[in-house]
């Protein structure tokens, strides 16, 4: 009997790479995304091992209805990968678009909550399962222009840890994966389609790849049952955390 992973945001980047890796390992993969044509293409590629779920994670009713009532065996979700998310803009807070802020809160925080709430009762009833979050180093270290994106990922980190507390006494696992610089469509989305600006982010670096993250998801979900990986922070070797900034001449 194949295991089932439900991936939010399977149309690109980390989610797409994870869908391919888990399918290659014999898992059944259900994947969400707004770009239905990309889900269709993945369905063509992976065949019956893939269940396309076109929806917007910001739509509470659609997420609750769809993810809470998957057909047949698909409803026994072994792993939920809460991956769908975005950074929008890199302006200082006083110049940011409120629409961008709303979209980040609604997707990165609220969409993740809707998906979690939809699958959690089944996992608790079966006394097994794993919820893996795509947090970020942005939840650990602030940077200029990160404002609401950093805040949303700090939420994800703390929510993951608090979820562990609620689930103590069950065999339901929770992990927050916290990548640093990684190349996907992330920066194209952040810069609202400006591919040149996005390319500049990675120029001269060796960023994390979606495959690296897929392998991390696979690793954290294949530990012995008595183990829970709480958090995994990953940076490429060309990046490191740094301390508080100082502005001289003030
Ligand atoms: P991509 O932009 O390549 O992929 C984002 C995915 O999220 C797409 O499948 C997209 O699908 C989906 N998504 C976004 N908004 C929505 C929405 N409203 N409803 C449904 N799906 C949505 O980026 P990454 O793969 O890099 O990002 C995946 C996660 O990893 C995000 O949470 C991101 O914050 C996080 N992350 C990324 C890092 C990076 O540097 N790349 C580093 C650390 C964390 P569609 O557009 O089809 O709806
Ligand atoms: C993505 C990494 O540093 O661009 O979450 O915020 S960063």
PDB file of N, CA and C and ligand atoms in Angstrom, residues 87 135-139 143 146 149-150 153 179-182 186-187 190 201 239, ligand 2:
ATOM      1  N   UNK A  87       7.259  35.436  -1.066  1.00  0.00           N
ATOM      2  CA  UNK A  87       7.670  36.762  -0.603  1.00  0.00           C
ATOM      3  C   UNK A  87       7.256  37.713  -1.709  1.00  0.00           C
ATOM      4  N   UNK A 135       9.400  26.756   6.421  1.00  0.00           N
ATOM      5  CA  UNK A 135       9.719  28.032   7.040  1.00  0.00           C
ATOM      6  C   UNK A 135      10.835  28.674   6.249  1.00  0.00           C
ATOM      7  N   UNK A 136      11.688  29.403   6.922  1.00  0.00           N
ATOM      8  CA  UNK A 136      12.783  30.089   6.227  1.00  0.00           C
ATOM      9  C   UNK A 136      13.749  30.648   7.260  1.00  0.00           C
ATOM     10  N   UNK A 137      14.983  30.872   6.818  1.00  0.00           N
ATOM     11  CA  UNK A 137      15.907  31.619   7.683  1.00  0.00           C
ATOM     12  C   UNK A 137      15.340  33.014   7.963  1.00  0.00           C
ATOM     13  N   UNK A 138      14.428  33.467   7.089  1.00  0.00           N
ATOM     14  CA  UNK A 138      13.798  34.779   7.293  1.00  0.00           C
ATOM     15  C   UNK A 138      12.980  34.812   8.584  1.00  0.00           C
ATOM     16  N   UNK A 139      12.624  33.646   9.091  1.00  0.00           N
ATOM     17  CA  UNK A 139      11.920  33.577  10.375  1.00  0.00           C
ATOM     18  C   UNK A 139      12.868  33.621  11.555  1.00  0.00           C
ATOM     19  N   UNK A 143      15.983  40.950   7.807  1.00  0.00           N
ATOM     20  CA  UNK A 143      16.784  41.691   6.826  1.00  0.00           C
ATOM     21  C   UNK A 143      15.932  42.804   6.250  1.00  0.00           C
ATOM     22  N   UNK A 146      12.516  42.651   4.390  1.00  0.00           N
ATOM     23  CA  UNK A 146      11.889  41.354   4.684  1.00  0.00           C
ATOM     24  C   UNK A 146      10.586  41.500   5.463  1.00  0.00           C
ATOM     25  N   UNK A 149       7.326  39.294   5.235  1.00  0.00           N
ATOM     26  CA  UNK A 149       7.760  37.932   4.898  1.00  0.00           C
ATOM     27  C   UNK A 149       8.487  37.315   6.094  1.00  0.00           C
ATOM     28  N   UNK A 150       9.431  38.070   6.689  1.00  0.00           N
ATOM     29  CA  UNK A 150      10.153  37.572   7.871  1.00  0.00           C
ATOM     30  C   UNK A 150       9.152  37.248   8.987  1.00  0.00           C
ATOM     31  N   UNK A 153       7.269  33.977   8.402  1.00  0.00           N
ATOM     32  CA  UNK A 153       8.048  32.758   8.618  1.00  0.00           C
ATOM     33  C   UNK A 153       8.394  32.564  10.105  1.00  0.00           C
ATOM     34  N   UNK A 179      15.120  27.028   4.989  1.00  0.00           N
ATOM     35  CA  UNK A 179      16.203  27.258   4.016  1.00  0.00           C
ATOM     36  C   UNK A 179      16.598  28.733   3.920  1.00  0.00           C
ATOM     37  N   UNK A 180      17.847  28.929   3.518  1.00  0.00           N
ATOM     38  CA  UNK A 180      18.321  30.260   3.141  1.00  0.00           C
ATOM     39  C   UNK A 180      18.213  30.429   1.637  1.00  0.00           C
ATOM     40  N   UNK A 181      19.215  31.058   1.042  1.00  0.00           N
ATOM     41  CA  UNK A 181      19.202  31.379  -0.386  1.00  0.00           C
ATOM     42  C   UNK A 181      18.978  30.131  -1.253  1.00  0.00           C
ATOM     43  N   UNK A 182      17.877  30.100  -1.972  1.00  0.00           N
ATOM     44  CA  UNK A 182      17.536  28.934  -2.801  1.00  0.00           C
ATOM     45  C   UNK A 182      16.934  29.417  -4.107  1.00  0.00           C
ATOM     46  N   UNK A 186      10.962  31.753  -6.720  1.00  0.00           N
ATOM     47  CA  UNK A 186      10.755  32.605  -5.545  1.00  0.00           C
ATOM     48  C   UNK A 186      11.048  34.088  -5.819  1.00  0.00           C
ATOM     49  N   UNK A 187      12.223  34.376  -6.392  1.00  0.00           N
ATOM     50  CA  UNK A 187      12.594  35.788  -6.584  1.00  0.00           C
ATOM     51  C   UNK A 187      11.838  36.417  -7.754  1.00  0.00           C
ATOM     52  N   UNK A 190       8.830  37.399  -6.100  1.00  0.00           N
ATOM     53  CA  UNK A 190       9.085  38.529  -5.184  1.00  0.00           C
ATOM     54  C   UNK A 190       9.154  39.853  -5.952  1.00  0.00           C
ATOM     55  N   UNK A 201      19.875  38.166  -7.886  1.00  0.00           N
ATOM     56  CA  UNK A 201      19.931  37.634  -6.514  1.00  0.00           C
ATOM     57  C   UNK A 201      20.902  36.458  -6.442  1.00  0.00           C
ATOM     58  N   UNK A 239      26.659  31.499   2.142  1.00  0.00           N
ATOM     59  CA  UNK A 239      25.816  32.382   2.958  1.00  0.00           C
ATOM     60  C   UNK A 239      26.060  32.057   4.420  1.00  0.00           C
TER      61      UNK A 239
HETATM   62  C1  LIG B   2      13.696  32.791   1.437  1.00  0.00           C
HETATM   63  C2  LIG B   2      15.041  33.131   1.932  1.00  0.00           C
HETATM   64  O1  LIG B   2      16.498  35.061   2.697  1.00  0.00           O
HETATM   65  O2  LIG B   2      15.183  35.397   0.680  1.00  0.00           O
HETATM   66  O3  LIG B   2      12.842  32.512   2.471  1.00  0.00           O
HETATM   67  O4  LIG B   2      14.140  35.403   2.813  1.00  0.00           O
HETATM   68  S1  LIG B   2      15.210  34.826   2.043  1.00  0.00           S
END
